Short mmCIF file of C-alpha atoms in Angstrom, two decimals:
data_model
loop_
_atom_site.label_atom_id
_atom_site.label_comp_id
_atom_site.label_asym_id
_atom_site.label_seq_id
_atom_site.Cartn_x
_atom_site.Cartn_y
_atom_site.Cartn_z
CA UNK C 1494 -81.16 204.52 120.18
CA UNK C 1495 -78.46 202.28 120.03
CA UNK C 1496 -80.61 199.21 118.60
CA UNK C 1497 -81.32 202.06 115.74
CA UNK C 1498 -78.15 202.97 114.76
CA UNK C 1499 -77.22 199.62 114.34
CA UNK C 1500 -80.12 198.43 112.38
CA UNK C 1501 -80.53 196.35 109.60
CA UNK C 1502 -84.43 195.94 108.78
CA UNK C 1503 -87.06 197.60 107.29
CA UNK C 1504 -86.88 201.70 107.51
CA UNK C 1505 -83.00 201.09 108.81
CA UNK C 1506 -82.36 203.64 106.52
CA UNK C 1507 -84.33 206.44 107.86
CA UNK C 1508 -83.72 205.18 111.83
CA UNK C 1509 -79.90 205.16 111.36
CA UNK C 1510 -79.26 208.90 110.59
CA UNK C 1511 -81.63 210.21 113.68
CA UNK C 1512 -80.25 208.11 116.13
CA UNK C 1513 -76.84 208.72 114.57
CA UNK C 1514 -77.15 212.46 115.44
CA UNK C 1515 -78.89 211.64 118.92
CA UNK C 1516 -76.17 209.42 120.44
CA UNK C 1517 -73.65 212.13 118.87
CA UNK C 1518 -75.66 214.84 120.70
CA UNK C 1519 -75.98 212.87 124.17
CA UNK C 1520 -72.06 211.79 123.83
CA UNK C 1521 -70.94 215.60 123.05
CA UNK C 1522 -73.36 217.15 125.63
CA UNK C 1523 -72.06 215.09 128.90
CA UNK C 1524 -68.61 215.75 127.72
CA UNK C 1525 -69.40 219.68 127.88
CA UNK C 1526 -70.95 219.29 130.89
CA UNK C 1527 -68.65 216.82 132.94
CA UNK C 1528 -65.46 218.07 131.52
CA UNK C 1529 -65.13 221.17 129.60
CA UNK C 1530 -67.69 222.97 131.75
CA UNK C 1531 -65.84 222.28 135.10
CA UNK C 1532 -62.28 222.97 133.06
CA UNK C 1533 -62.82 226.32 132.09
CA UNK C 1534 -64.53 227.18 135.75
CA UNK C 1535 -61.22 225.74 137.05
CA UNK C 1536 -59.08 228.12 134.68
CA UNK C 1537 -60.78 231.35 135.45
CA UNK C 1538 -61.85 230.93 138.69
CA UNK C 1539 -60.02 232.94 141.47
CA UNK C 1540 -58.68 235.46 138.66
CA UNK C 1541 -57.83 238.71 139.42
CA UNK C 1542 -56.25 240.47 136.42
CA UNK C 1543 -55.56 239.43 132.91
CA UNK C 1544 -52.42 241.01 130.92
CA UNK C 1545 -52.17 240.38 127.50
CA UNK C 1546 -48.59 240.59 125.99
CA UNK C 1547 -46.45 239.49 127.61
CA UNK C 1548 -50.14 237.09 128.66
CA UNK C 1549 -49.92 236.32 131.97
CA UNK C 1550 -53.11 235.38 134.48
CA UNK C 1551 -53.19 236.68 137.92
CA UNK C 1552 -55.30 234.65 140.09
CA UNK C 1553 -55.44 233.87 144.03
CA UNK C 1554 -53.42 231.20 145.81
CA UNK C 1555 -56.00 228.26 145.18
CA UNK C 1556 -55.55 228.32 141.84
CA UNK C 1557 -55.72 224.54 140.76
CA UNK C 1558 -53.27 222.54 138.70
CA UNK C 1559 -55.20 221.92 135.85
CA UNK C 1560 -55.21 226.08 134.72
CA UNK C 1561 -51.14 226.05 135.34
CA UNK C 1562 -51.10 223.10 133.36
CA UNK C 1563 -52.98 224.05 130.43
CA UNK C 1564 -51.20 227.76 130.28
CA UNK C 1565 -47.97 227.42 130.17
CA UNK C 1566 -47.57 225.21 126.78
CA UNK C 1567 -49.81 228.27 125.52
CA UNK C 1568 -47.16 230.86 127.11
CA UNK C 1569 -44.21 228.71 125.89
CA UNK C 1570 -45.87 228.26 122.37
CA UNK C 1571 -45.88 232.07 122.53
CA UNK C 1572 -42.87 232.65 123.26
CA UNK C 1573 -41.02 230.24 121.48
CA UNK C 1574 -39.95 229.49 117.99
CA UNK C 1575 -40.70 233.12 117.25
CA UNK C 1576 -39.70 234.14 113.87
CA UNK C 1577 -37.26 237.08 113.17
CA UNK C 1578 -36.12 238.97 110.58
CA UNK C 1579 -32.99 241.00 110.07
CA UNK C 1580 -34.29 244.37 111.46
CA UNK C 1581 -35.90 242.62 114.56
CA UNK C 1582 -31.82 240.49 115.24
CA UNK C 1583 -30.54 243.76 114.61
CA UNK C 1584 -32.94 245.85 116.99
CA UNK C 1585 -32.16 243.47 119.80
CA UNK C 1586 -28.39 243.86 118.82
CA UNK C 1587 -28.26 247.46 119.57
CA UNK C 1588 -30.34 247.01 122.56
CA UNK C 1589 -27.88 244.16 124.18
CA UNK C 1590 -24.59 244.53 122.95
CA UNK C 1591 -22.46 245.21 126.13
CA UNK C 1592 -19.51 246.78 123.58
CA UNK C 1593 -21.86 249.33 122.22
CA UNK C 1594 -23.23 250.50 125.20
CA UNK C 1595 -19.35 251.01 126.47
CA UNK C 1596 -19.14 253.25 123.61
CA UNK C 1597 -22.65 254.99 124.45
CA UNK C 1598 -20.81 255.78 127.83
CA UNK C 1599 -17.99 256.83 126.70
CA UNK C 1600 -19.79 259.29 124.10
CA UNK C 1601 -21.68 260.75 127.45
CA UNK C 1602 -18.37 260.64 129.46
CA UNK C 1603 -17.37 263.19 126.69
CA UNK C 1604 -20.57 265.10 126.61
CA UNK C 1605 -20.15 265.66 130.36
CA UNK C 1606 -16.68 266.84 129.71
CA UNK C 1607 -17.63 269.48 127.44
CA UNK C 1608 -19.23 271.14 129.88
CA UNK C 1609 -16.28 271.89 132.01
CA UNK C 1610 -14.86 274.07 129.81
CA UNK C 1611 -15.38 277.29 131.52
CA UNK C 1612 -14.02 275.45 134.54
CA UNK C 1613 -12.34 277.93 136.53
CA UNK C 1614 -9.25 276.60 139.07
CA UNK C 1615 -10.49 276.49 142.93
CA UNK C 1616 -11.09 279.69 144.81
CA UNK C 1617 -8.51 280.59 147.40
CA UNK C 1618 -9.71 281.58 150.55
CA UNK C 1619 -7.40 282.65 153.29
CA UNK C 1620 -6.97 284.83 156.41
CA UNK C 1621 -3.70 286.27 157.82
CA UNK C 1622 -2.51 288.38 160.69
CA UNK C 1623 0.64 290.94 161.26
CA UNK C 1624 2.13 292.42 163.62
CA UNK C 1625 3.45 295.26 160.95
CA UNK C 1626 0.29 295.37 159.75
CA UNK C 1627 -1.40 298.22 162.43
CA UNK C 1628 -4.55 299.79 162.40
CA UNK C 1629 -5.80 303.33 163.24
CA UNK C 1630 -6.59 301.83 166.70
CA UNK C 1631 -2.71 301.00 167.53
CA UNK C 1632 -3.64 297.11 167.07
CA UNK C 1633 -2.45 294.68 164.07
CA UNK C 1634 -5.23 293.45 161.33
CA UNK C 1635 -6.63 290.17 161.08
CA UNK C 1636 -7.08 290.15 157.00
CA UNK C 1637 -9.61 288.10 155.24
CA UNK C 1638 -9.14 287.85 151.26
CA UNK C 1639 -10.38 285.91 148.40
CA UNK C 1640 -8.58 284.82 145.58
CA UNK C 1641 -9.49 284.10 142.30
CA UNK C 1642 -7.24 283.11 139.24
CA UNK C 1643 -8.07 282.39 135.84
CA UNK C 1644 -6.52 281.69 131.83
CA UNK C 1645 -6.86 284.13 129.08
CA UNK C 1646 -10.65 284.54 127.92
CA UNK C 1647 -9.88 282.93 124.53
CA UNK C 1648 -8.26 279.91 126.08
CA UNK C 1649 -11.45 279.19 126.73
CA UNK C 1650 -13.00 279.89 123.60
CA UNK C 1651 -10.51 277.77 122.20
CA UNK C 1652 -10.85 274.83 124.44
CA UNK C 1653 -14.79 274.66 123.99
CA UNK C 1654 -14.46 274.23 120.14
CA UNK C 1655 -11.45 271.45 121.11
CA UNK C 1656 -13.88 269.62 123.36
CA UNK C 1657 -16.82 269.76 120.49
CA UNK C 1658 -14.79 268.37 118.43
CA UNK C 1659 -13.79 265.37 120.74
CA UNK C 1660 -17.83 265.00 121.53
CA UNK C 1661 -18.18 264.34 117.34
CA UNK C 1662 -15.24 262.07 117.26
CA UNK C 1663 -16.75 259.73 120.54
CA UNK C 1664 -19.81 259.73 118.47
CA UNK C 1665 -18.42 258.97 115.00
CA UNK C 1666 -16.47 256.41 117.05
CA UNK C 1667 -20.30 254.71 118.63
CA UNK C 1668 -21.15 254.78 115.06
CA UNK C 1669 -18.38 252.83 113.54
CA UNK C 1670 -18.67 250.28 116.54
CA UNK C 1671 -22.55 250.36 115.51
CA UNK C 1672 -21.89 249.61 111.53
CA UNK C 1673 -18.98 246.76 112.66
CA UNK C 1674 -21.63 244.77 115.17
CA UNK C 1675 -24.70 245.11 112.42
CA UNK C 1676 -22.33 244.42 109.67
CA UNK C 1677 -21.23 241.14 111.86
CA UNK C 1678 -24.32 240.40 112.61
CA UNK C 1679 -26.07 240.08 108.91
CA UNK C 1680 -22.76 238.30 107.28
CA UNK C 1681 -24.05 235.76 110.67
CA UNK C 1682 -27.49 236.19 109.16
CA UNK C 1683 -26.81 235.48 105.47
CA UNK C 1684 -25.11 232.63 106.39
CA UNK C 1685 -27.22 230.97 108.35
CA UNK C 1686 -29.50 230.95 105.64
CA UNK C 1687 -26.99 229.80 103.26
CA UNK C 1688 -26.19 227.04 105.02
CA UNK C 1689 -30.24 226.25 105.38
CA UNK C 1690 -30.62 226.40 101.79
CA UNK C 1691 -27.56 223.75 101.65
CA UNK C 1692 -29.31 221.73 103.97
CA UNK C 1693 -32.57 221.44 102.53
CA UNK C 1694 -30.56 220.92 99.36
CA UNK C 1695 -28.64 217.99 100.56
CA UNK C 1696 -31.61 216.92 101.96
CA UNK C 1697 -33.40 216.78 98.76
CA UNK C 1698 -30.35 214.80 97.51
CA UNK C 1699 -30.19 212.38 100.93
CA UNK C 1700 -33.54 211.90 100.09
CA UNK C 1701 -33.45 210.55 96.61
CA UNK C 1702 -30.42 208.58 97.63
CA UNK C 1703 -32.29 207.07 100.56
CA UNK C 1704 -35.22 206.11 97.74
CA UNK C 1705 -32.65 204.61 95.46
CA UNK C 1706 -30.91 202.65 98.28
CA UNK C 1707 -34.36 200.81 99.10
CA UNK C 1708 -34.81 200.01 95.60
CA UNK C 1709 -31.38 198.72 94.84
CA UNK C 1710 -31.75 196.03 98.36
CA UNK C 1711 -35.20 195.13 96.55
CA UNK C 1712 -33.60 194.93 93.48
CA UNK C 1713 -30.38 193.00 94.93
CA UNK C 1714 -32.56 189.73 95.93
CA UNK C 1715 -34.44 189.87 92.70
CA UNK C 1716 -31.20 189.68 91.11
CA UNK C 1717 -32.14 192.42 89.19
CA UNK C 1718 -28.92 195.01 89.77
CA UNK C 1719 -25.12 193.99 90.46
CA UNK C 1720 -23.93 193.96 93.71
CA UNK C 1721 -21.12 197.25 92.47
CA UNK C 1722 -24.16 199.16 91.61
CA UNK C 1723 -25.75 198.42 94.96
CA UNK C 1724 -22.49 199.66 97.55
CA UNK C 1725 -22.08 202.40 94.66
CA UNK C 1726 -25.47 203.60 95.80
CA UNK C 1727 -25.24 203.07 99.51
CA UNK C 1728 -21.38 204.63 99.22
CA UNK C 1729 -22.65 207.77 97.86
CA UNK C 1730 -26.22 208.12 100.55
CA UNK C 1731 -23.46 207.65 103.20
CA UNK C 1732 -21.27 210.03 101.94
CA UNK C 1733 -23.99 212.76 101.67
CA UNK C 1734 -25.15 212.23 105.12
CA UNK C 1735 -22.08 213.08 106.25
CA UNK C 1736 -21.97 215.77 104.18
CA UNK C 1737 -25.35 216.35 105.91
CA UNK C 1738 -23.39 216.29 109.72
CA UNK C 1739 -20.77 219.05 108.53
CA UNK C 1740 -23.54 221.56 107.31
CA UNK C 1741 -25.62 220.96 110.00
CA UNK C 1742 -22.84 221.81 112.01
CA UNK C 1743 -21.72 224.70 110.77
CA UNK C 1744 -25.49 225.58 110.90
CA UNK C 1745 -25.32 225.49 114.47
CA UNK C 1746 -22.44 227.43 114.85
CA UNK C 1747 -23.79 230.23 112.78
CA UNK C 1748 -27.17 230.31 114.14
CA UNK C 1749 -25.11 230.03 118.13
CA UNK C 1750 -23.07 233.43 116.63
CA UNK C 1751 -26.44 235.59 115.80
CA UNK C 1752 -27.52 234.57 119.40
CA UNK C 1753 -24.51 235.75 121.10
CA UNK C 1754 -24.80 239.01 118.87
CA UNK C 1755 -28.11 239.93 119.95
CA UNK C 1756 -28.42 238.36 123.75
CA UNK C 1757 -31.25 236.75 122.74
CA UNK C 1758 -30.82 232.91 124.16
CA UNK C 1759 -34.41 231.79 122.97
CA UNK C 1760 -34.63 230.10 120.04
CA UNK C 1761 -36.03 231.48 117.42
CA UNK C 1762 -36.59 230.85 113.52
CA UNK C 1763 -35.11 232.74 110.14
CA UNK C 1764 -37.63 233.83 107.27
CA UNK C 1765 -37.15 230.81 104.59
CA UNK C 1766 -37.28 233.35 101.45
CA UNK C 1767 -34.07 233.57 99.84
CA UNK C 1768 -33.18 237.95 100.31
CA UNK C 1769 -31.20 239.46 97.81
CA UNK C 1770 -29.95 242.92 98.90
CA UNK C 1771 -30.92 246.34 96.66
CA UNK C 1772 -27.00 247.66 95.68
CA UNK C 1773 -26.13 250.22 98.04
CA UNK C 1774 -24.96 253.52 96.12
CA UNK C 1775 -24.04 255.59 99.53
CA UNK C 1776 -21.57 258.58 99.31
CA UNK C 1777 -18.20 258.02 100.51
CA UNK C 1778 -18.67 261.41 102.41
CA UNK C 1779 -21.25 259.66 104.79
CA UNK C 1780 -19.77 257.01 105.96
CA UNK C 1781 -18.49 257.36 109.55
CA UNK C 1782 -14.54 256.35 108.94
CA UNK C 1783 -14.99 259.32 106.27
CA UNK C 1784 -15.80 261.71 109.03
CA UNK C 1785 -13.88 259.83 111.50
CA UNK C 1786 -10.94 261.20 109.59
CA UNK C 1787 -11.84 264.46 109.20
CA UNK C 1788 -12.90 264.92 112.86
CA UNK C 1789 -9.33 263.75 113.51
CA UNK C 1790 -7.86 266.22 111.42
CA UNK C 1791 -10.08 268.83 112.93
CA UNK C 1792 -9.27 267.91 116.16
CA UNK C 1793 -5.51 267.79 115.81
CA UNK C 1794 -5.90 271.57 114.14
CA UNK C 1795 -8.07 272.75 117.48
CA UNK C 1796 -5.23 271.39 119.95
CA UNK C 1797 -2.83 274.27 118.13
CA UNK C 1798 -5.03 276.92 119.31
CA UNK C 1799 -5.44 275.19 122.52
CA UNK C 1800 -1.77 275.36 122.86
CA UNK C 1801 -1.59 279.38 122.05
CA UNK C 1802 -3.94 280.73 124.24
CA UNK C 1803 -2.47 278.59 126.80
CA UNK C 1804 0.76 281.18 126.12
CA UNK C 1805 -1.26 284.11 126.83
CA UNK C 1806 -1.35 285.55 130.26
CA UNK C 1807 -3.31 283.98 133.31
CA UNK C 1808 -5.14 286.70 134.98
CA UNK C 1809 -5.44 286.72 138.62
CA UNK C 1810 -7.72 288.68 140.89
CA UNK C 1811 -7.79 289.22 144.83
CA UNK C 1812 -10.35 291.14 147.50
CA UNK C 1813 -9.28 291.65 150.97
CA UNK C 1814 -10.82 292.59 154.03
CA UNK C 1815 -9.03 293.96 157.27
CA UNK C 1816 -9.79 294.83 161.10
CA UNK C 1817 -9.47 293.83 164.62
CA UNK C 1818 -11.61 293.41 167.76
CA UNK C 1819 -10.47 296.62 169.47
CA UNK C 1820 -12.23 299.59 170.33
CA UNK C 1821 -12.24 302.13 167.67
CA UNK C 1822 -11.80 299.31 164.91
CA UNK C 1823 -12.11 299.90 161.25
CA UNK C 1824 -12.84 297.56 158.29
CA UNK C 1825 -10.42 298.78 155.81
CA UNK C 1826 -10.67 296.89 152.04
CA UNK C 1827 -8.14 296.41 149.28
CA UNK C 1828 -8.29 295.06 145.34
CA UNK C 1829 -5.76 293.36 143.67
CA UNK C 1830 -5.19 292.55 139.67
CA UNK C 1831 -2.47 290.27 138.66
CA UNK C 1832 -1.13 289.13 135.33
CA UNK C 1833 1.35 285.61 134.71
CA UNK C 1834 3.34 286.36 131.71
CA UNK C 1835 5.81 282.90 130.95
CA UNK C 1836 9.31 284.33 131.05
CA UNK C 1837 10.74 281.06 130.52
CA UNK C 1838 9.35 280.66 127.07
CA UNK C 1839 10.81 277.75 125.45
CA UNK C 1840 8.41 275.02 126.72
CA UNK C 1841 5.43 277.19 125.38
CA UNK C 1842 7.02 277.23 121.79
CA UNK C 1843 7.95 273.81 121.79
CA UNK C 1844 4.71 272.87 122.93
CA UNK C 1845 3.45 274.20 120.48
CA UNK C 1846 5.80 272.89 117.38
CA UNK C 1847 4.99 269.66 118.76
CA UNK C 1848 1.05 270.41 118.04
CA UNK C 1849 1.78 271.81 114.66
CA UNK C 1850 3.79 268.25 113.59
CA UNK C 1851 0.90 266.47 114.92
CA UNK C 1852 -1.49 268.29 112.86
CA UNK C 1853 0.69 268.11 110.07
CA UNK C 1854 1.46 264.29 110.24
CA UNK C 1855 -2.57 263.98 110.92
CA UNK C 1856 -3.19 265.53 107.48
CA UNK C 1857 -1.33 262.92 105.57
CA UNK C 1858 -2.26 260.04 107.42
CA UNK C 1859 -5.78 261.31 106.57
CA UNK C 1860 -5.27 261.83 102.80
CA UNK C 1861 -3.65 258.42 102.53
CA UNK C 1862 -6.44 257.27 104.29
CA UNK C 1863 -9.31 258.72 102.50
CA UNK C 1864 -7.47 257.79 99.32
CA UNK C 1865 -7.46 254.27 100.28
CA UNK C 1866 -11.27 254.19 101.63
CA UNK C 1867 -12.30 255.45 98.03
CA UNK C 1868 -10.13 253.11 96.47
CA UNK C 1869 -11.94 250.52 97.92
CA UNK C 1870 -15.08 251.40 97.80
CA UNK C 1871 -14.83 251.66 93.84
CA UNK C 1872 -13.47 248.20 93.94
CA UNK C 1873 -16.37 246.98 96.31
CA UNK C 1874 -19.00 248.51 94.09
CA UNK C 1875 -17.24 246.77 91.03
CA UNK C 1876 -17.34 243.37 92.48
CA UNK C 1877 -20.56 244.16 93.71
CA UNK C 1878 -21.75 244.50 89.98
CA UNK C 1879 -20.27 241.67 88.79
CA UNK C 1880 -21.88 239.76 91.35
CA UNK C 1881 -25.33 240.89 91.04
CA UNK C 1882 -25.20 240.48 87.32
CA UNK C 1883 -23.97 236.68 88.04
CA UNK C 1884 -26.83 236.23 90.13
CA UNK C 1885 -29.10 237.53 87.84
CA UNK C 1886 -27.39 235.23 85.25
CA UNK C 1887 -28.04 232.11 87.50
CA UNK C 1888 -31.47 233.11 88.09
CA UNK C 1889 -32.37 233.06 84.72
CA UNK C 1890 -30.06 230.65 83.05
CA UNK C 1891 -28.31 228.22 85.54
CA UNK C 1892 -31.23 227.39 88.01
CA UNK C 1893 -33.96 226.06 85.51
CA UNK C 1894 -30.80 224.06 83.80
CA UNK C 1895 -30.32 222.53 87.35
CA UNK C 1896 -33.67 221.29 87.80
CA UNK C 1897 -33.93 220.01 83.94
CA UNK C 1898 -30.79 218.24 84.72
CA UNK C 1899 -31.99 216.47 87.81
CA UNK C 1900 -35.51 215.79 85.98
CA UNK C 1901 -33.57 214.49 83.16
CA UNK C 1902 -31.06 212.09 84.70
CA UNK C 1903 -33.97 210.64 86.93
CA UNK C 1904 -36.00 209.62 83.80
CA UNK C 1905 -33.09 208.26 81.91
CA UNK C 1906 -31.84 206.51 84.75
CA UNK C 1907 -35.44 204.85 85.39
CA UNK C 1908 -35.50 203.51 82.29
CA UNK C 1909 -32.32 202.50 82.49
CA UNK C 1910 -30.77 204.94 79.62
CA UNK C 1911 -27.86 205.92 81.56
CA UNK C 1912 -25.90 203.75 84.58
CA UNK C 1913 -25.48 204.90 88.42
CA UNK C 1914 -22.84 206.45 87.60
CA UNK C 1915 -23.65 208.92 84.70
CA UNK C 1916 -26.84 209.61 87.04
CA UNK C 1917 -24.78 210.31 89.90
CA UNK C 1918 -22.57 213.25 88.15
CA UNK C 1919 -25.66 214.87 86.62
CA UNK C 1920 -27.37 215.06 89.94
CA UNK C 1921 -24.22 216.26 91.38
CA UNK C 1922 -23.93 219.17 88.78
CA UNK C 1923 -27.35 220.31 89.37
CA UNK C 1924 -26.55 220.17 92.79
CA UNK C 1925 -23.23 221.99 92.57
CA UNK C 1926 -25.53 224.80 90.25
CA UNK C 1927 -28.02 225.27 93.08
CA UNK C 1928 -25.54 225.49 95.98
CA UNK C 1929 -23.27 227.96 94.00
CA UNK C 1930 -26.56 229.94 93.57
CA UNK C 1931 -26.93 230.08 97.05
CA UNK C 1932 -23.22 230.92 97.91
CA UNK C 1933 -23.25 233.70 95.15
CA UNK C 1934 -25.97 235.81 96.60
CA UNK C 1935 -24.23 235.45 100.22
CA UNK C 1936 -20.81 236.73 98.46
CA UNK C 1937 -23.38 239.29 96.93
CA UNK C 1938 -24.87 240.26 100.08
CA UNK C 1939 -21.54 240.37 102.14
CA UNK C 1940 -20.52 242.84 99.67
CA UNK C 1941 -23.76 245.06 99.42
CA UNK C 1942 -22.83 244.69 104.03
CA UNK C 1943 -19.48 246.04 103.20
CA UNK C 1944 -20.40 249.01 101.10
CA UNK C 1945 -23.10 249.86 103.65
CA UNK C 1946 -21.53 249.27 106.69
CA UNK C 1947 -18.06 250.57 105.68
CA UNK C 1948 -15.41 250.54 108.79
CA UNK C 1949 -12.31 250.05 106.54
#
């Protein structure tokens, strides 16, 4: 067939195609058969199970080398590179952190607490003997009793709705630490990606520098541009890439921060679409340093009846038993009640001043406090405004002004309207437009992050 294909006479025309398709068909066939074929016995040969995510093959211990080397580039390309947004970093945040899961123990350290309120003081058991202590039978009594003693009833009362309150206050406290870390973690986020979108600006810019540069050396041994012209270029393509080095590095400090946030050491890729943040509108009442405050107060108000009831008068109650071994031996029983009333008083009433200044000093700390948080939050949601309305203002105005600029000063500058010079400053205030874009709707975001994740 090959004297066919390659055929030049009479009818060449109508050979070459079928002998084209037959040497294509032998070619691809013995391919199949001598490679491909024995490849794919190779890779599932000797299987015994087949998982699919995470995918992993199971197979016996003669598994060949070619099936380990085809599968794990597919496993790594599975595995790495993965894109993520925002909810998935901050998923794995809350799933990793080591400082919020010291703050989910501590919350369950308190739960556990709670449940000792009704804890009574250890049962005394005890047995005694004496000789003035005489039986029917002539003989002394070995007595057996049991002791129990215990607060006032509404000590406990009180001390349940103390330790309630403490349980709301761990948790308000797991929910601050929770806002602080997700707040951290998507200010990380939003930068990141404002430093990529300075990158690929720059690199725009490097790029159209780099262009220039190649012209100018042409240009140079034509005699066709000035030698000042020439370094002007190559000054300013150095100076970018440099420019270039600093982002980049920055980049990689940011993007190292979101993996230490999240415990997640694989690398993985941001969505490239610029986000811009709906305003958050939240009540001031939600927000956990809100309640944090008021849980304080609550708290502090509690500990006062804490400290009554632990005034009142601590019951005690005893049962006895009493006989001997002798003959004629009895079991005679007793009952005792007994009541703890604090002569000494003074500590009691002191202790309890001291809890009403507490409460009273936790009141206006928490007024000042609240006062400030709303305070702020007004101011937040006015810069918040402004902001937005900037960006808005950019989106519409500034950005399409940026790229007329650049499109501009390159045409002029081609046909040699303008010098290097002039051409440089307009590309370097359409840059300046585009990368204060960028850096608004981060200062935007951060701000929307602050509202949200309030901590004060």
């Amino acid at each position: 067939f090959l004297p066919m294909a390659i055929s030049s006479g009479a009818g060449a025309e109508v050979q070459r195609p079928l002998a084209t398709v037959v040497i294509g068909g032998l070619i691809t066939s013995t391919m199949l058969t001598l490679i491909a074929l024995p490849l794919l016995y190779e890779i599932f040969h000797n299987v015994t199970s087949i998982k699919l995510f995470p995918l992993r093959v199971s197979r016996a211990r003669t598994c060949t080398i070619i099936g380990f080397m085809l599968f794990v580039p597919l496993i790594s390309g599975l595995t790495q590179n993965k894109e993520m947004n925002l909810e998935q970093l901050g998923q794995m945040t809350l799933e990793n952190n080591p400082r919020l899961k010291a703050y989910q123990l501590k919350t369950e350290q308190k739960e556990t607490m709670a449940k000792t309120t009704f804890a009574l003081p250890k049962t005394a058991v005890s047995f005694g003997t004496d000789q003035n202590n005489i039986a029917e039978n002539n003989h002394p009594l070995n007595v057996w009793s049991v002791e129990q003693e215990m607060a006032f009833p509404t000590y406990y009362i009180a001390n349940k709705k103390a330790k309630s309150i403490e349980v709301s206050l761990a948790k308000t406290e797991y929910e601050i630490v929770k806002n602080q870390l997700l707040k951290e973690l998507s200010v990380a986020y939003f930068e990141t990606k404002m430093l990529s979108q300075h990158l690929k600006v720059y690199n725009g810019l490097d790029s159209i520098y780099t262009t220039l540069l190649q012209q100018a050396e042409r240009k140079l041994d034509l005699k066709d541009v000035n030698t000042l012209e020439y370094l002007t270029i190559k000054s300013k393509r150095n100076e970018i890439s440099l420019y270039i080095k600093r982002l980049k590095s920055s980049y990689d400090i940011s993007y190292k921060k979101l993996q230490i946030l999240t415990g997640h050491q694989d690398s993985f890729t941001l969505p490239e679409s610029v986000e811009i943040l709906s305003r958050e509108l939240s009540n001031s009442d939600s927000i956990p340093i809100y309640n944090y405050l008021q849980q304080q107060s609550a708290l502090t108000a509690s500990q006062i009846k804490v400290e009554k009831n632990r005034n009142m008068p601590d019951l005690s109650f005893n049962y006895f038993q009493g006989s001997n071994s002798y003959a004629d031996a009895k079991t005679y029983s007793g009952f005792e009640v007994g009541v703890a009333v604090p002569l000494f008083y003074g500590d009691y009433r002191n202790n309890v001043k001291a809890a009403k200044l507490a409460y009273d000093s936790q009141l206006l700390l928490a007024e000042n406090e609240q006062t400030n948080v709303l305070q702020r939050l007004n101011a937040l949601r006015i810069q918040c405004s402004n902001m937005y309305f900037m960006i808005q203002q950019y989106q519409t105005d500034e950005i399409p002004l940026s790229e007329e600029i650049k499109r501009t000063a390159m045409k002029a500058y081609a046909l040699r309207e303008i010098d290097f010079l002039k051409f440089a400053l307009s590309l370097e205030s359409a840059i300046d437009i585009e990368t204060a874009y960028y850096e608004g709707i981060f200062n935007y975001n951060k701000l929307v992050l602050d509202i949200k994740y309030f901590t004060y």
